Amino acid sequence: MKKIFGILIVSFALFVSCTNDLLEPFTPGSLTEEVAVTKSSDLVRLVNSSMNILTNRADYVFSSIFTDEAAPGSNNGGQGITTDYVFLMNVSNGSAAAIWQSNYFALARINRVITFADQVVAISPADQQVINRAKAEALVLRALAHLKIMSYFSTNPKDDAALAGVLADRIILTTEQPLRVSNGEFYTAIHKDLNDAIAIFDANTATAYAGIIKTYYPSKVLAQALKARTYALKGDYPNAEIFANTVINTSGITLANTQAQYNAVFHTHSEAAGTEVIFRLRRTVQQNVQTTNLNNGWVSIANRRNGSPFYEVSRALYNKLAAVPNDFRLNTIVHLTGTSPSLIDPNYATATDVRNSDIIVLQKHGGQSAVTATNGFNPDFMVSRISEMYFIRAEARAAASDLVGVGTNLKAILDARFPTAQVAPVFANAQAAWKGILDERRKELSFEGFRFIDLKRIGTLAGAGLDRDPSEYASSAWSFPAANPSNLPLTSFKFALPIPQVELNANSGIQQNPGY
């Protein structure tokens, strides 16, 4: 773990915080953590820089390309078509390395917040509340990072005995080489962090951040939502439903229920307070660079046909979105009108040049404002939305064989995504109900980093796997190596990512996943 945890605290001065402030300059020569972190504002800025590290688009992009949300675009110059899109997964895979490293880099800072929150001396009772809040926020972020690591790298998150990752619940010295621990230990640590954070939030009286929307910072509601997500990953649906219900009934956050509101969530981030979003990772205009922008994970320049899309919305996903007229999600996800819109070929299945006749441009992240330019609009990373809680509640009903309850919870989302009330879905059996949930999660949560994990955890229950349209891989236009990649069975070992080679080089004793 030397590579992951060999991060000196002084380096965090290089990062722009979520409040657009840089850390105050340090005294020359004072290169120790004890000097660097001495007051509540240092903790706040360290929380901000931790969140900045977590704005790594690797899992959002990887999940879409490796599964069936995205397909090679008209301007694809080779990006991903010899690796993630064709399911080439090995210890040198860049996506696996980025997911692993970004979370552990963030954890190194998060753990310093938690540790130093107990050592910084408050200058007043109000200042102590700020210190306490920073600690609670860090605890939630630590749970989030551990949850993501377990989701991607565990072979079976439902098995307490299976290996997760390295448990980073303290500052780990650069001389240490810790090993992976079990899912059970991860679950215990995650829930402890979330419970401790909730207790702090319950007692906290710190003044709200000036001019900052509450969804920019970890909160009690996010802690509750992550408990619901964590229990759902484990398959513990009685507890998952308890926390999903708590968020739905007490958070004050409601589903966006018009096209304008839904667009505002993703395209401009100007939705009304209490609408849809539980937590987002904020990006600033100063951070608007092609190498890290969320939208530039799929396009080189802009969310337009002439914006050099090297990945597009998959034809299979587009067909599902367009199957029922007036679904708000179609117009939010796909650029259909205005400057240089998508080209939708009704005869795509028999087209001789489908690469250039059927161009379905993604615009979910940042809409038409997301253009690669200095100080331009920079889309935030959606981490948790209220719709996920309805899905978790639907899953709990499916696990309890309450097929009507599944339909009721899906209807709540559908009613908010169409201009008129929708008929509740009806399912003949449990497998059909799980399939209905999986299909709706695919449409609602597309390009937000869920699909890979969703297939891994409930695909078998739904009797469904990857769903790519033949037009997305049968064409020779993209020069796929070897056989055209049409599917990957859910039994594949590749649904647990490899421990990256860079980690193995630094920590030779760490356990690798089977198959790699």
Coordinates of C-alpha atoms in Angstrom, one line a residue:
M1 CA 0.0 0.0 0.0
K2 CA 3.0 2.3 -0.2
K3 CA 1.8 3.7 -3.5
I4 CA -1.6 4.5 -2.2
F5 CA -0.9 5.9 1.2
G6 CA 2.4 7.6 0.6
I7 CA 0.7 11.0 0.4
L8 CA 2.0 13.9 2.6
I9 CA -0.5 16.2 4.0
V10 CA 1.4 19.2 2.6
S11 CA 0.3 18.2 -0.9
F12 CA -3.3 19.1 -0.2
A13 CA -2.5 22.8 -0.7
L14 CA -2.3 22.1 -4.4
F15 CA -6.0 21.4 -4.7
V16 CA -8.9 23.8 -5.2
S17 CA -11.5 23.3 -2.6
C18 CA -15.3 23.0 -3.1
T19 CA -15.6 26.6 -1.8
N20 CA -13.2 27.8 -4.5
D21 CA -10.6 28.8 -1.8
L22 CA -7.0 27.5 -1.6
L23 CA -5.6 26.5 1.7
E24 CA -3.8 29.3 3.5
P25 CA -0.1 29.3 2.8
F26 CA 2.0 27.3 5.3
T27 CA 5.1 28.7 7.0
P28 CA 8.2 27.8 5.0
G29 CA 9.8 24.7 6.4
S30 CA 6.8 23.7 8.4
L31 CA 6.1 20.4 6.6
T32 CA 4.4 18.4 9.3
E33 CA 0.8 17.4 9.7
E34 CA 0.7 18.8 13.2
V35 CA 1.6 22.3 11.8
A36 CA -0.5 22.0 8.7
V37 CA -3.8 21.1 10.5
T38 CA -4.3 23.4 13.5
K39 CA -7.8 24.9 13.1
S40 CA -11.3 24.1 12.0
S41 CA -10.9 25.8 8.6
D42 CA -8.0 23.5 7.8
L43 CA -10.3 20.5 8.4
V44 CA -13.0 22.0 6.2
R45 CA -10.6 22.5 3.4
L46 CA -9.2 19.0 3.8
V47 CA -12.7 17.6 3.5
N48 CA -13.1 19.7 0.3
S49 CA -9.9 18.4 -1.2
S50 CA -10.9 14.9 -0.3
M51 CA -14.1 15.4 -2.3
N52 CA -12.1 16.8 -5.1
I53 CA -10.1 13.6 -5.4
L54 CA -13.4 11.6 -5.4
T55 CA -14.4 13.5 -8.6
N56 CA -12.7 10.9 -10.7
R57 CA -14.9 9.9 -13.7
A58 CA -13.3 6.5 -14.1
D59 CA -16.2 4.5 -12.6
Y60 CA -18.9 6.5 -14.4
V61 CA -17.3 6.0 -17.8
F62 CA -16.1 2.5 -17.2
S63 CA -19.5 1.3 -16.0
S64 CA -21.2 2.7 -19.1
I65 CA -18.7 1.3 -21.7
F66 CA -18.1 -2.1 -20.1
T67 CA -21.8 -2.8 -20.0
D68 CA -24.5 -1.6 -22.4
E69 CA -25.1 2.1 -21.7
A70 CA -22.6 3.4 -24.2
A71 CA -21.4 2.4 -27.6
P72 CA -18.5 3.5 -29.8
G73 CA -19.2 6.9 -31.4
S74 CA -18.8 8.4 -34.8
N75 CA -15.5 10.1 -33.7
N76 CA -14.1 7.1 -31.9
G77 CA -10.3 7.1 -32.5
G78 CA -9.7 3.9 -30.6
Q79 CA -10.7 4.9 -27.1
G80 CA -11.7 1.8 -25.2
I81 CA -12.5 -0.4 -28.1
T82 CA -9.5 -2.6 -27.5
T83 CA -10.0 -2.7 -23.7
D84 CA -13.2 -2.0 -21.7
Y85 CA -15.6 -2.2 -24.6
V86 CA -14.4 -5.7 -25.6
F87 CA -14.2 -6.8 -22.0
L88 CA -10.4 -7.0 -21.9
M89 CA -9.7 -6.8 -18.2
N90 CA -6.3 -7.5 -16.7
V91 CA -4.1 -6.2 -13.9
S92 CA -2.9 -3.3 -16.1
N93 CA -6.5 -2.1 -16.9
G94 CA -6.5 1.7 -16.5
S95 CA -10.1 1.9 -15.3
A96 CA -9.6 -0.6 -12.5
A97 CA -6.4 1.3 -11.4
A98 CA -8.2 4.7 -11.4
I99 CA -11.1 3.4 -9.4
W100 CA -8.8 1.8 -6.8
Q101 CA -6.3 4.7 -6.6
S102 CA -8.8 7.6 -6.5
N103 CA -10.7 6.1 -3.6
Y104 CA -7.6 5.3 -1.6
F105 CA -6.0 8.6 -2.3
A106 CA -9.1 10.2 -1.0
L107 CA -9.2 7.9 2.0
A108 CA -5.6 9.0 3.0
R109 CA -6.9 12.6 3.4
I110 CA -10.3 11.6 4.9
N111 CA -8.5 9.7 7.6
R112 CA -6.5 12.8 8.5
V113 CA -9.7 14.8 8.9
I114 CA -11.1 12.2 11.3
T115 CA -7.8 11.9 13.2
F116 CA -7.1 15.6 13.6
A117 CA -10.7 16.5 14.4
D118 CA -10.0 15.0 17.8
Q119 CA -6.8 17.0 18.2
V120 CA -7.6 20.4 16.9
V121 CA -8.4 22.8 19.8
A122 CA -11.5 24.8 19.2
I123 CA -11.5 28.6 19.8
S124 CA -15.1 28.6 20.8
P125 CA -18.1 26.4 21.3
A126 CA -19.3 27.4 17.8
D127 CA -15.9 26.4 16.4
Q128 CA -16.2 23.0 18.0
Q129 CA -19.4 22.4 16.2
V130 CA -17.6 23.2 12.9
I131 CA -14.9 20.7 13.8
N132 CA -17.5 18.1 14.7
R133 CA -19.3 18.6 11.4
A134 CA -16.1 18.2 9.4
K135 CA -15.5 14.9 11.2
A136 CA -19.1 13.7 10.4
E137 CA -18.6 14.6 6.8
A138 CA -15.4 12.7 6.6
L139 CA -16.9 9.7 8.2
V140 CA -19.6 9.6 5.5
L141 CA -17.0 10.1 2.8
R142 CA -15.0 7.2 4.2
A143 CA -18.0 5.0 4.1
L144 CA -18.7 6.0 0.5
A145 CA -15.2 5.2 -0.6
H146 CA -15.1 1.8 1.2
L147 CA -18.5 1.0 -0.3
K148 CA -17.3 1.7 -3.8
I149 CA -14.2 -0.3 -3.4
M150 CA -16.1 -3.3 -2.1
S151 CA -18.7 -3.0 -4.9
Y152 CA -16.1 -3.1 -7.7
F153 CA -13.4 -5.4 -6.2
S154 CA -15.3 -8.0 -4.2
T155 CA -16.1 -11.2 -6.0
N156 CA -19.4 -11.5 -4.1
P157 CA -20.6 -8.5 -1.9
K158 CA -23.4 -10.7 -0.5
D159 CA -20.8 -13.1 1.1
D160 CA -19.3 -11.8 4.4
A161 CA -16.3 -14.1 4.0
A162 CA -15.3 -12.9 0.5
L163 CA -12.5 -10.4 0.2
A164 CA -13.3 -6.7 -0.2
G165 CA -10.3 -4.3 -0.3
V166 CA -7.8 -2.9 2.2
L167 CA -9.7 -1.4 5.2
A168 CA -8.4 2.2 5.4
D169 CA -10.1 3.2 8.7
R170 CA -7.0 5.0 10.1
I171 CA -3.9 6.8 8.8
I172 CA -1.7 4.0 7.3
L173 CA 2.0 4.6 7.4
T174 CA 4.1 4.3 4.2
T175 CA 6.1 1.5 5.7
E176 CA 3.0 -0.7 6.1
Q177 CA 1.7 -3.3 3.6
P178 CA -1.8 -4.2 4.8
L179 CA -3.8 -7.0 3.2
R180 CA -7.3 -7.1 2.0
V181 CA -10.0 -8.0 4.6
S182 CA -13.4 -9.6 4.3
N183 CA -16.7 -8.0 3.2
G184 CA -17.9 -8.6 6.7
E185 CA -15.2 -6.3 8.2
F186 CA -16.0 -3.7 5.5
Y187 CA -19.7 -3.8 6.3
T188 CA -19.0 -3.4 10.0
A189 CA -16.7 -0.4 9.4
I190 CA -19.0 1.2 6.9
H191 CA -22.1 1.1 9.2
K192 CA -20.1 2.2 12.2
D193 CA -18.8 5.3 10.3
L194 CA -22.4 6.1 9.1
N195 CA -23.9 5.6 12.5
D196 CA -21.2 7.7 14.1
A197 CA -21.8 10.4 11.5
I198 CA -25.5 10.4 12.1
A199 CA -25.0 10.8 15.8
I200 CA -22.8 13.8 15.2
F201 CA -25.2 15.4 12.7
D202 CA -28.1 14.9 15.2
A203 CA -26.2 17.0 17.8
N204 CA -24.5 19.5 15.5
T205 CA -25.5 23.2 15.5
A206 CA -22.8 24.5 13.2
T207 CA -24.0 27.4 11.0
A208 CA -24.8 26.4 7.5
Y209 CA -22.2 27.0 4.8
A210 CA -22.6 30.5 3.4
G211 CA -24.0 30.4 -0.1
I212 CA -23.6 26.6 -0.4
I213 CA -26.4 24.3 -1.4
K214 CA -26.7 21.5 1.1
T215 CA -26.3 18.8 -1.5
Y216 CA -22.6 19.9 -1.9
Y217 CA -21.6 18.4 1.4
P218 CA -22.2 15.1 3.1
S219 CA -25.2 15.1 5.4
K220 CA -27.3 13.0 7.7
V221 CA -29.6 12.2 4.8
L222 CA -26.6 11.0 2.7
A223 CA -25.5 8.8 5.6
Q224 CA -29.0 7.3 5.7
A225 CA -29.1 6.8 2.0
L226 CA -25.7 5.1 2.0
K227 CA -26.9 2.8 4.7
A228 CA -29.8 1.8 2.4
R229 CA -27.4 1.3 -0.5
T230 CA -25.0 -0.7 1.6
Y231 CA -27.7 -3.0 2.9
A232 CA -29.1 -3.5 -0.6
L233 CA -25.6 -4.5 -1.8
K234 CA -25.4 -7.0 1.0
G235 CA -28.9 -8.3 0.1
D236 CA -30.2 -7.4 3.6
Y237 CA -33.5 -5.9 2.4
P238 CA -35.4 -5.6 5.6
N239 CA -32.7 -3.1 6.8
A240 CA -32.3 -1.5 3.3
E241 CA -36.1 -0.8 3.3
I242 CA -36.0 0.8 6.7
F243 CA -33.4 3.4 5.6
A244 CA -34.9 3.9 2.2
N245 CA -38.2 4.7 3.9
T246 CA -36.5 7.0 6.3
V247 CA -34.9 9.0 3.5
I248 CA -38.1 9.1 1.4
N249 CA -40.3 10.1 4.4
T250 CA -38.1 12.5 6.4
S251 CA -35.5 14.0 4.1
G252 CA -37.8 16.6 2.5
I253 CA -36.3 15.7 -0.9
T254 CA -38.8 14.9 -3.7
L255 CA -38.5 13.6 -7.2
A256 CA -38.2 16.1 -10.1
N257 CA -41.5 15.8 -11.8
T258 CA -41.3 18.0 -15.0
Q259 CA -39.0 18.0 -18.0
A260 CA -37.6 21.3 -16.9
Q261 CA -36.9 20.2 -13.4
Y262 CA -35.2 17.0 -14.5
N263 CA -33.1 18.8 -17.1
A264 CA -32.1 21.3 -14.4
V265 CA -30.7 18.5 -12.2
F266 CA -28.3 17.3 -14.9
H267 CA -27.9 20.2 -17.4
T268 CA -27.6 23.3 -15.2
H269 CA -27.6 22.1 -11.6
S270 CA -30.2 24.8 -11.0
E271 CA -33.0 22.6 -9.6
A272 CA -35.0 24.0 -6.7
A273 CA -33.8 23.1 -3.2
G274 CA -35.1 19.8 -2.0
T275 CA -35.5 18.4 -5.5
E276 CA -34.1 15.0 -6.5
V277 CA -30.5 15.3 -5.3
I278 CA -29.2 14.0 -2.0
F279 CA -25.5 14.6 -2.7
R280 CA -23.3 15.6 -5.6
L281 CA -19.6 16.1 -5.9
R282 CA -19.2 19.7 -7.0
R283 CA -16.9 20.8 -9.9
T284 CA -15.9 24.4 -10.4
V285 CA -15.3 26.4 -13.6
Q286 CA -11.6 26.6 -12.6
Q287 CA -11.4 22.8 -12.8
N288 CA -12.9 22.8 -16.3
V289 CA -10.3 20.8 -18.2
Q290 CA -10.7 18.0 -20.7
T291 CA -8.7 15.4 -18.8
T292 CA -11.0 15.4 -15.7
N293 CA -14.4 16.8 -16.8
L294 CA -17.2 14.3 -16.5
N295 CA -18.7 15.1 -19.9
N296 CA -15.4 14.6 -21.6
G297 CA -15.4 11.0 -20.5
W298 CA -17.5 10.4 -23.7
V299 CA -16.9 13.5 -25.9
S300 CA -13.8 15.4 -26.8
I301 CA -15.3 18.9 -27.1
A302 CA -19.0 19.2 -26.5
N303 CA -22.3 17.2 -26.1
R304 CA -23.1 17.6 -29.7
R305 CA -22.8 15.7 -33.0
N306 CA -20.0 18.0 -34.0
G307 CA -18.5 17.9 -30.5
S308 CA -16.4 14.8 -31.4
P309 CA -18.3 12.1 -29.5
F310 CA -16.1 9.0 -29.2
Y311 CA -18.8 7.3 -27.2
E312 CA -22.5 7.7 -27.6
V313 CA -25.7 6.5 -26.0
S314 CA -26.1 2.8 -26.9
R315 CA -28.8 2.0 -29.5
A316 CA -30.2 -0.6 -27.0
L317 CA -30.6 2.0 -24.3
Y318 CA -32.0 4.6 -26.7
N319 CA -34.6 2.1 -27.9
K320 CA -35.7 1.5 -24.3
L321 CA -36.0 5.2 -23.6
A322 CA -37.9 5.8 -26.8
A323 CA -40.3 2.8 -26.4
V324 CA -42.8 4.8 -24.4
P325 CA -43.5 8.4 -25.7
N326 CA -42.9 11.4 -23.5
D327 CA -40.4 9.9 -21.1
F328 CA -38.5 13.0 -19.8
R329 CA -35.4 10.9 -19.4
L330 CA -34.9 10.5 -23.2
N331 CA -34.6 14.3 -23.8
T332 CA -32.3 14.7 -20.7
I333 CA -30.0 11.9 -21.7
V334 CA -29.9 12.3 -25.5
H335 CA -29.2 15.6 -27.4
L336 CA -32.2 15.6 -29.8
T337 CA -32.9 19.2 -30.6
G338 CA -30.9 22.4 -31.1
T339 CA -27.3 22.8 -32.4
S340 CA -25.8 19.8 -34.1
P341 CA -28.3 17.3 -32.6
S342 CA -28.2 13.5 -32.8
L343 CA -29.0 11.6 -36.0
I344 CA -31.5 8.9 -35.4
D345 CA -31.6 6.4 -38.3
P346 CA -34.9 4.5 -38.3
N347 CA -33.2 1.9 -40.5
Y348 CA -30.1 1.6 -38.4
A349 CA -30.4 -2.2 -38.2
T350 CA -29.7 -2.5 -42.0
A351 CA -27.7 0.6 -42.5
T352 CA -24.4 0.2 -44.4
D353 CA -22.7 3.0 -42.5
V354 CA -24.3 2.9 -39.1
R355 CA -21.4 4.7 -37.6
N356 CA -22.3 7.9 -39.4
S357 CA -26.0 7.5 -40.0
D358 CA -27.0 6.7 -36.4
I359 CA -25.3 9.1 -34.0
I360 CA -27.0 9.2 -30.6
V361 CA -25.2 12.0 -28.6
L362 CA -25.1 11.9 -24.8
Q363 CA -26.0 15.1 -23.0
K364 CA -27.0 14.0 -19.6
H365 CA -24.0 15.5 -17.9
G366 CA -23.9 19.3 -18.4
G367 CA -26.3 19.5 -21.4
Q368 CA -25.4 22.0 -24.0
S369 CA -23.4 24.2 -21.6
A370 CA -20.7 21.6 -21.1
V371 CA -18.1 22.7 -23.5
T372 CA -14.3 22.2 -23.1
A373 CA -13.2 25.8 -22.5
T374 CA -11.3 27.7 -19.9
N375 CA -13.6 28.6 -17.0
G376 CA -16.5 27.0 -18.7
F377 CA -19.4 25.1 -17.2
N378 CA -18.2 21.9 -15.5
P379 CA -20.8 19.2 -14.6
D380 CA -21.1 18.0 -11.1
F381 CA -20.9 14.3 -10.3
M382 CA -24.2 12.9 -9.1
V383 CA -23.6 10.5 -6.2
S384 CA -27.0 10.0 -4.6
R385 CA -30.6 10.8 -5.7
I386 CA -33.9 10.2 -4.1
S387 CA -35.0 8.0 -7.0
E388 CA -32.5 5.4 -5.9
M389 CA -34.3 5.1 -2.6
Y390 CA -37.5 4.2 -4.4
F391 CA -35.7 1.5 -6.4
I392 CA -34.2 0.1 -3.2
R393 CA -37.7 0.0 -1.7
A394 CA -38.9 -1.8 -4.8
E395 CA -36.1 -4.4 -4.5
A396 CA -37.1 -4.9 -0.8
R397 CA -40.6 -5.6 -2.0
A398 CA -39.4 -8.1 -4.6
A399 CA -37.3 -9.9 -2.0
A400 CA -40.4 -10.1 0.1
S401 CA -42.4 -11.5 -2.9
D402 CA -44.7 -8.4 -2.8
L403 CA -45.1 -8.0 -6.5
V404 CA -47.7 -5.3 -6.1
G405 CA -45.4 -3.3 -3.9
V406 CA -42.7 -3.5 -6.6
G407 CA -45.1 -2.0 -9.1
T408 CA -46.2 0.7 -6.6
N409 CA -42.6 1.9 -6.0
L410 CA -41.7 1.9 -9.7
K411 CA -44.9 3.8 -10.5
A412 CA -43.8 6.6 -8.1
I413 CA -40.7 7.1 -10.3
L414 CA -42.6 6.7 -13.6
D415 CA -45.3 9.2 -12.5
A416 CA -42.5 11.8 -12.0
R417 CA -40.9 11.0 -15.4
F418 CA -43.9 11.4 -17.6
P419 CA -46.4 14.3 -18.0
T420 CA -49.3 12.1 -16.9
A421 CA -49.8 9.4 -14.3
Q422 CA -48.6 6.0 -15.4
V423 CA -50.2 2.6 -14.9
A424 CA -48.4 0.6 -12.2
P425 CA -46.3 -2.2 -13.7
V426 CA -47.6 -5.7 -13.1
F427 CA -45.4 -8.7 -12.8
A428 CA -46.2 -12.4 -13.2
N429 CA -43.4 -13.6 -10.9
A430 CA -40.4 -12.6 -8.8
Q431 CA -37.9 -12.8 -11.7
A432 CA -40.1 -10.6 -13.8
A433 CA -40.2 -8.1 -11.0
W434 CA -36.5 -8.0 -10.6
K435 CA -36.1 -7.6 -14.4
G436 CA -38.6 -4.7 -14.2
I437 CA -36.5 -3.0 -11.5
L438 CA -33.2 -3.6 -13.4
D439 CA -34.7 -2.2 -16.6
E440 CA -35.9 1.0 -14.8
R441 CA -32.7 1.4 -13.0
R442 CA -30.9 1.2 -16.4
K443 CA -33.0 4.1 -17.7
E444 CA -33.1 6.3 -14.6
L445 CA -29.5 5.9 -13.4
S446 CA -27.7 5.6 -16.8
F447 CA -24.2 7.1 -17.0
E448 CA -24.1 7.6 -13.2
G449 CA -21.9 4.6 -12.4
F450 CA -24.5 2.1 -11.4
R451 CA -25.0 -0.4 -14.3
F452 CA -21.9 -2.6 -13.7
I453 CA -22.7 -3.0 -10.0
D454 CA -26.5 -3.5 -10.7
L455 CA -25.8 -6.3 -13.1
K456 CA -23.4 -7.8 -10.6
R457 CA -25.8 -7.8 -7.7
I458 CA -29.3 -8.4 -9.1
G459 CA -28.7 -9.5 -12.7
T460 CA -29.0 -13.2 -11.8
L461 CA -32.2 -12.5 -9.9
A462 CA -33.6 -10.8 -12.9
G463 CA -32.5 -13.5 -15.3
A464 CA -30.9 -10.7 -17.4
G465 CA -27.4 -9.7 -18.4
L466 CA -25.8 -7.2 -20.8
D467 CA -28.1 -6.0 -23.5
R468 CA -26.2 -4.7 -26.6
D469 CA -27.9 -4.1 -29.9
P470 CA -26.2 -6.0 -32.8
S471 CA -25.6 -2.7 -34.6
E472 CA -23.2 -1.6 -31.8
Y473 CA -20.7 -4.4 -32.4
A474 CA -21.5 -6.2 -35.7
S475 CA -20.1 -3.4 -37.8
S476 CA -16.5 -3.4 -38.9
A477 CA -16.4 0.4 -38.8
W478 CA -14.8 0.5 -35.4
S479 CA -12.2 -2.3 -36.1
F480 CA -12.8 -4.4 -33.1
P481 CA -10.0 -6.9 -32.4
A482 CA -10.8 -10.6 -32.8
A483 CA -14.5 -11.5 -32.3
N484 CA -17.1 -8.8 -32.1
P485 CA -18.0 -8.2 -28.4
S486 CA -21.7 -9.0 -28.0
N487 CA -22.0 -10.1 -24.4
L488 CA -20.3 -11.1 -21.1
P489 CA -21.9 -13.7 -18.9
L490 CA -22.7 -12.6 -15.3
T491 CA -20.7 -15.6 -14.2
S492 CA -17.5 -14.0 -15.6
F493 CA -14.7 -13.4 -13.0
K494 CA -14.4 -9.9 -14.7
F495 CA -17.4 -8.6 -12.6
A496 CA -14.8 -8.3 -9.8
L497 CA -12.1 -6.0 -11.0
P498 CA -8.4 -6.9 -10.6
I499 CA -6.2 -5.4 -7.9
P500 CA -4.1 -3.1 -10.1
Q501 CA -0.6 -3.9 -11.0
V502 CA 0.6 -0.6 -9.5
E503 CA -0.7 -1.8 -6.1
L504 CA 0.9 -5.3 -6.6
N505 CA 4.2 -3.7 -7.3
A506 CA 4.1 -1.7 -4.0
N507 CA 2.5 -4.4 -1.9
S508 CA 3.5 -7.8 -3.2
G509 CA 1.6 -9.7 -0.4
I510 CA -1.9 -8.3 -1.3
Q511 CA -4.3 -10.9 -2.5
Q512 CA -5.4 -10.8 -6.2
N513 CA -8.9 -11.7 -7.4
P514 CA -9.4 -15.1 -9.1
G515 CA -8.9 -15.2 -12.9
Y516 CA -6.2 -12.5 -13.0

